[in-house]
XYZ file of C-alpha atoms in Angstrom:
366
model
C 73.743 119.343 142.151
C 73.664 120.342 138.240
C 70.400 120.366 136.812
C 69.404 118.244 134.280
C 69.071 120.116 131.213
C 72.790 120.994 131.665
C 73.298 117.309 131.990
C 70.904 116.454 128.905
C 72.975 119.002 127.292
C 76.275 118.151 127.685
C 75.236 114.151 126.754
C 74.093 115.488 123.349
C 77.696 117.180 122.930
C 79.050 113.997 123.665
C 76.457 112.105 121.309
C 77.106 114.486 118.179
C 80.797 114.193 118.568
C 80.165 110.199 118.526
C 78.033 110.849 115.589
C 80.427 113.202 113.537
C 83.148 109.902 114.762
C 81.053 107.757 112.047
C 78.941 105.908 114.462
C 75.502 105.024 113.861
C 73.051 106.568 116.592
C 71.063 103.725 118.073
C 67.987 102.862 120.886
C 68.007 99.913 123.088
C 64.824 98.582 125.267
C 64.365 99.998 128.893
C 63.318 96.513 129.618
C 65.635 93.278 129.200
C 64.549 89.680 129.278
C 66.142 89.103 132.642
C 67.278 85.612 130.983
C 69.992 86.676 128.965
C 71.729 88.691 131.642
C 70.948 85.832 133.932
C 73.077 83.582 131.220
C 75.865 85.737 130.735
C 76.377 86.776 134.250
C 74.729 84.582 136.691
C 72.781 85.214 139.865
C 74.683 87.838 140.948
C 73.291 90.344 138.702
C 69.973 90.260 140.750
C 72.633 92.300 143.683
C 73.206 95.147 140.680
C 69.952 95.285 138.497
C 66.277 95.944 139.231
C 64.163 93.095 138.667
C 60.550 93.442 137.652
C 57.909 90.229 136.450
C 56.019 90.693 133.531
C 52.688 88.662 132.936
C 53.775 87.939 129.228
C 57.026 88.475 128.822
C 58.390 87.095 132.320
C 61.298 87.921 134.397
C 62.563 91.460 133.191
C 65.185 94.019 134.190
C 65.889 97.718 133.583
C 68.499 97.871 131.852
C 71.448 97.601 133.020
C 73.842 98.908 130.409
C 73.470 99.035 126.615
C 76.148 97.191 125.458
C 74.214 93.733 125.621
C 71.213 95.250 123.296
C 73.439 96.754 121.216
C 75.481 93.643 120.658
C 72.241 91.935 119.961
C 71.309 93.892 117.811
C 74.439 94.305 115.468
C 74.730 90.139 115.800
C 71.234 89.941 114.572
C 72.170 91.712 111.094
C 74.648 94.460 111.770
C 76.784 95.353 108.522
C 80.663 95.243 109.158
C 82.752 96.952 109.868
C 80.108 99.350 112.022
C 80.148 102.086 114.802
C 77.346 102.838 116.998
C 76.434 105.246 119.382
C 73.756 105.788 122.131
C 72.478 108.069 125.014
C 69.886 107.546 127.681
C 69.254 106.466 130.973
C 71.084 102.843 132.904
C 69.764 101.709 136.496
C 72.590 100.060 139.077
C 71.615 99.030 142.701
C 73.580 100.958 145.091
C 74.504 98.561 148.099
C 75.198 101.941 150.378
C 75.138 105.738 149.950
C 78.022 107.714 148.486
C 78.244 108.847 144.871
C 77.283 106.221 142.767
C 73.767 106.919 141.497
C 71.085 104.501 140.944
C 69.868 105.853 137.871
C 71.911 108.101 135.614
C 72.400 109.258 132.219
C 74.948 107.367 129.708
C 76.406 108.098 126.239
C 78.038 105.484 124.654
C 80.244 104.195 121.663
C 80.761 100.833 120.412
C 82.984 99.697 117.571
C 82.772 96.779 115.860
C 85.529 95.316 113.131
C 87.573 92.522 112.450
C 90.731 93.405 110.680
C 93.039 94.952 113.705
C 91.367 95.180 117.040
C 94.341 97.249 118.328
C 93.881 99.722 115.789
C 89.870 99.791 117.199
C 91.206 99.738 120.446
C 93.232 102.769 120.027
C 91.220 104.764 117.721
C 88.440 104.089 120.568
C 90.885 105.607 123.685
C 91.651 108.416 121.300
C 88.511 109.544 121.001
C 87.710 109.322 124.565
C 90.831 111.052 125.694
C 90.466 113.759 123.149
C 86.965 114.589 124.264
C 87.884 114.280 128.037
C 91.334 115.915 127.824
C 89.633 119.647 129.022
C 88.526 118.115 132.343
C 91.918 117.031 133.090
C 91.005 113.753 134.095
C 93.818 110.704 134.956
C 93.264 107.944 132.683
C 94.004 104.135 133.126
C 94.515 101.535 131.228
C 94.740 97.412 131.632
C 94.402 93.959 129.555
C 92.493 91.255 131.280
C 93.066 89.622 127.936
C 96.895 89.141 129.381
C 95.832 88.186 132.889
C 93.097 85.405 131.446
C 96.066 83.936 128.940
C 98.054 83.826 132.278
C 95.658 81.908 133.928
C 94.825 79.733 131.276
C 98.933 78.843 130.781
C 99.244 77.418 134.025
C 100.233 73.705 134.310
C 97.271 72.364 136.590
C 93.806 70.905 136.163
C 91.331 72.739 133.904
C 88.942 72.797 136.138
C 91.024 74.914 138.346
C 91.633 76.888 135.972
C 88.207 77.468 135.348
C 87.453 78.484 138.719
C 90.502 81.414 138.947
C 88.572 82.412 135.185
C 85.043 82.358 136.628
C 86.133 84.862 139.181
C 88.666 86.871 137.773
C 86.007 89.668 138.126
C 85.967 89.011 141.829
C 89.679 90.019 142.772
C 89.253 89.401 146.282
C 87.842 85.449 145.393
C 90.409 84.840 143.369
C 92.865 86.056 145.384
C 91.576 83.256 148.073
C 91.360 80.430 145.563
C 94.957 81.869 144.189
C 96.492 81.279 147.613
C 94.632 77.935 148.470
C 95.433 76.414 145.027
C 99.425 77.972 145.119
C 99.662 76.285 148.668
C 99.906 79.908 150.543
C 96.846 79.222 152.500
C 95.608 76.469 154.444
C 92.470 74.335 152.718
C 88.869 75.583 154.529
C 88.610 73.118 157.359
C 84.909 72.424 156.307
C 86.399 71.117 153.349
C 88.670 69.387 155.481
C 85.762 67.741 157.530
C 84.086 66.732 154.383
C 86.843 65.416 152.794
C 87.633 63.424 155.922
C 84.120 61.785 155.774
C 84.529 61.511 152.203
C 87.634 59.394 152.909
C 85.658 57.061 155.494
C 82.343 56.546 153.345
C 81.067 56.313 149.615
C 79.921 59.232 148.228
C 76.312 57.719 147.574
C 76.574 56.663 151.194
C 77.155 59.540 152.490
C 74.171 61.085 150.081
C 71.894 58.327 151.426
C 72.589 59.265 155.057
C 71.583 63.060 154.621
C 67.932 62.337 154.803
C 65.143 62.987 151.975
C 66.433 65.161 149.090
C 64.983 68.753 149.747
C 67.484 71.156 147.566
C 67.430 71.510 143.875
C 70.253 69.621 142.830
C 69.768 65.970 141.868
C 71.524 62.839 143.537
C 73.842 62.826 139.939
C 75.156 66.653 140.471
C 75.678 66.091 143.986
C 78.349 62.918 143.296
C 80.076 65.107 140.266
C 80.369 67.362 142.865
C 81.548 65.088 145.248
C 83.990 64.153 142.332
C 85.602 67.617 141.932
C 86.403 68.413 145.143
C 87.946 64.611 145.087
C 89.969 65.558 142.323
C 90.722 68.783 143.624
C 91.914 67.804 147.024
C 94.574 65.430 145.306
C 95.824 68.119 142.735
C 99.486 69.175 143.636
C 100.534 72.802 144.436
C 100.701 75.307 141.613
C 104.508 75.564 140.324
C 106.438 78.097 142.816
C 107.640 80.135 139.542
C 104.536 80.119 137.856
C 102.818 81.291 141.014
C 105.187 83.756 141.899
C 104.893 84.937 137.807
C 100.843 85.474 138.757
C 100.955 87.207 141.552
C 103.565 89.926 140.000
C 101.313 90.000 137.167
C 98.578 90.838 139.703
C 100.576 93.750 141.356
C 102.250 95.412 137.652
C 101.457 98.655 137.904
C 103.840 101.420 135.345
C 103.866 103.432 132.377
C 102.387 101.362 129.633
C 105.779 101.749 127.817
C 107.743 100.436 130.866
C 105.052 98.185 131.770
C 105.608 96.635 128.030
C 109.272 96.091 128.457
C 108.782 94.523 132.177
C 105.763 91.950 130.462
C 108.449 91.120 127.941
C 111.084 89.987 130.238
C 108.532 87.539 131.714
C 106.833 86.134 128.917
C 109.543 83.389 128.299
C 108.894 81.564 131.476
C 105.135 81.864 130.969
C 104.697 81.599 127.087
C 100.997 81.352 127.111
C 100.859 85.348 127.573
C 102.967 85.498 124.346
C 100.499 86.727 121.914
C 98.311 88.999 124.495
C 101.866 90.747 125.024
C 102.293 91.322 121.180
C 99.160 92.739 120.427
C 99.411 94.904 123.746
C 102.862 96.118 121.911
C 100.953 96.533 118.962
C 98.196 99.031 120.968
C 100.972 101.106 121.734
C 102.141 101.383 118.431
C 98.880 102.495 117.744
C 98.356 105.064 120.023
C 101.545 106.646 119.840
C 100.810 107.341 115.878
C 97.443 108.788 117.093
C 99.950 111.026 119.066
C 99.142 109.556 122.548
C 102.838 109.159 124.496
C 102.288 105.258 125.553
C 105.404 106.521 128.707
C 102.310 109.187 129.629
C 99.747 106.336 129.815
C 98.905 104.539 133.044
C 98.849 100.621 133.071
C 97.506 98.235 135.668
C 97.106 94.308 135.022
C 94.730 93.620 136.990
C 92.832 97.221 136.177
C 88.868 96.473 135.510
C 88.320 93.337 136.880
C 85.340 95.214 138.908
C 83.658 96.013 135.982
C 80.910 94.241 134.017
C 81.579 90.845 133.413
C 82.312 90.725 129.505
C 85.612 92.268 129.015
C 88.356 90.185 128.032
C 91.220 92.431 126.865
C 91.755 95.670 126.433
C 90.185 97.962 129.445
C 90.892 101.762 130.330
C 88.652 104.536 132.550
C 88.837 108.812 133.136
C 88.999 109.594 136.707
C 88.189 112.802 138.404
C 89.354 111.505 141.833
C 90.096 108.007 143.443
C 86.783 107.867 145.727
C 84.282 108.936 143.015
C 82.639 106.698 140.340
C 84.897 107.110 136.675
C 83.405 109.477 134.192
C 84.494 107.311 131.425
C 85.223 103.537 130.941
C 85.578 100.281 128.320
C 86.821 97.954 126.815
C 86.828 95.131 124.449
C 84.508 92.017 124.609
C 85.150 89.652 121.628
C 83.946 86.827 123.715
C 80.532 88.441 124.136
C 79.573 88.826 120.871
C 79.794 85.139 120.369
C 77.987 83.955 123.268
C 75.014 86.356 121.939
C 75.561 85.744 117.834
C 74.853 81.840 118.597
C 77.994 80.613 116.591
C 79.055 84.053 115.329
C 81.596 86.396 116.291
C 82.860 89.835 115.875
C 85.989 91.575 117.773
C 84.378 94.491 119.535
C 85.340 97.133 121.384
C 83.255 100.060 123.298
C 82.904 102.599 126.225
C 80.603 104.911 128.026
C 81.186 108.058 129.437
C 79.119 109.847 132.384
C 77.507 113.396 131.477
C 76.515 114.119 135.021
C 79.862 113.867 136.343
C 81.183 115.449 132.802
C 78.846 118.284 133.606
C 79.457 118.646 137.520
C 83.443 119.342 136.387
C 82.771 121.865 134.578
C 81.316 123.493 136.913
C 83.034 122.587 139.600
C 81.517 120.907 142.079
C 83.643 118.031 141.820
């Protein structure tokens, strides 16, 4: 295991080259309001982050990452355009041993600016890859910005498509609902039961005969519950083609420059991924005058949807090997910055990069 003054060491390399990048060296709290995450994320950041009570400030967590705090902060009064960078420790709850750590050093660099997000987004990967490029690492790239207009282009309900949004982040869960709402798998037969009952009794009948109310939800969300899976159960089949289109947009994996070209010869039966597909084509443009080849660069659609919650377009990682943790990752998060500016908005970009594992190849114990 490397020490940790070679790891403090090689995080302060990284922070001075952020630094002498133009970005603004910032500090973020140890200890979040646990509300905020809890909004952004739901209750299933309570399985990742370390929750501690506080007698006067309530609910808290360690922190997580820094890219909430540092949004907060540059919504709060941040000039623009602006570039900031951090370093310091993030805490993650490990469901099982291996080699992700619980608590580990992070140096970070977020971009903010609103007049060409794929020139952010490139001069961002640049940076990244130019620092990285001694380790040799593999880098990948994806847009969940093309997979969400996908989703959202589909001619069915909105509140299905709300559900394949809500857990595009869960690729295995919306693989499920995928099948179930394309007609490729077979409805849960609890559903099934309860729809059945729901067929031979009222809703508010069937409320009345569960006994006293003992759960949290009131008689009112129960029957707009009720109501959606009504609506749900009587919502026809997604279209075969644009089913078929989502499920090869799942499994596109290819050279970003082929990858391009192949997203092209799709987008006129699903127009709705029109202008995600231009400004990917614009990213490339970027990058190659940066002098990255976009035929050298990796591309995966459906790469980053197990990271944190708030990307929505642009996503890329440095790997040292497929069964250990990345060294590097990002992305963009436009939609963040307006569900924490209350009403503003900012198109943002940013990434972290790991100075244990950074530190660990160079010496080569990884």
């Amino acid at each position: 295991m490397t020490c940790r003054a070679k790891i403090r060491a090689e995080a302060e390399a990284l922070f001075s080259a952020f630094k002498a990048a133009g970005a603004q060296p910032v500090e973020a709290d140890t200890l979040l309001p646990a509300e905020t995450l809890l909004d952004l994320y739901g209750e299933d950041i309570r399985a990742r982050a370390y929750v501690t009570s506080d007698p006067l400030r309530g609910e808290m967590m360690l922190r997580p990452d820094f890219t909430v705090p540092v949004v907060q902060a540059h919504m709060n009064g941040g000039a623009e355009p602006a570039r900031y960078c951090y370093i310091g420790e993030v805490y993650r709850k490990q469901d099982h041993l291996g080699p992700r750590a619980s608590e580990y050093l992070q140096v970070g660099f977020e971009l903010f600016d609103r007049t060409a997000p794929e020139a952010a987004d490139a001069e961002l990967f640049a940076l990244f890859h130019g620092l990285l490029a001694p380790l040799g690492l593999r880098p990948a790239t994806g847009d969940i910005g093309i997979l969400m207009a996908a989703v959202n282009g589909l001619s069915t309900t909105d509140r299905r498509k709300a559900a394949l949004l809500r857990h595009i982040w869960r690729p295995a869960r919306f693989r499920k609902l995928l099948d179930r709402f394309s007609g490729r798998a077979a409805v849960p037969q609890a559903r099934v039961e309860l729809l059945a009952r729901l067929e031979a009794d009222a809703p508010d009948a069937l409320i009345a005969s569960a006994g006293p109310m003992t759960g949290l939800r009131s008689e009112t969300e129960i029957a707009t519950r009720v109501a959606a899976l009504i609506e749900d159960a009587e919502t026809p089949a997604l279209k075969a083609p644009e089913a078929a289109l989502l499920y090869d947009l799942l499994a596109l994996q290819a050279p970003a420059k082929a990858a391009l070209a192949h997203l092209r010869g799709i987008t006129f039966m699903l127009p709705a991924i029109e202008p995600a597909v231009d400004l990917f084509a614009r990213r490339l443009d970027a990058l190659d005058k940066r002098g990255i080849d976009p035929s050298d660069i990796p591309f995966e659609a459906s790469h980053g949807r197990t990271s944190m919650e708030y990307y929505d377009g642009f996503v890329f990682s440095f790997h040292a090997a497929d069964d250990l943790p990345p060294v590097a990752s990002g992305g963009r998060y436009d939609a963040l910055t307006a569900v924490l500016g209350q009403g503003r908005s900012i198109p943002a970009v940013g990434g972290v990069i790991r100075p244990a594992m950074v530190a660990e190849l160079r010496e080569g114990l990884l």
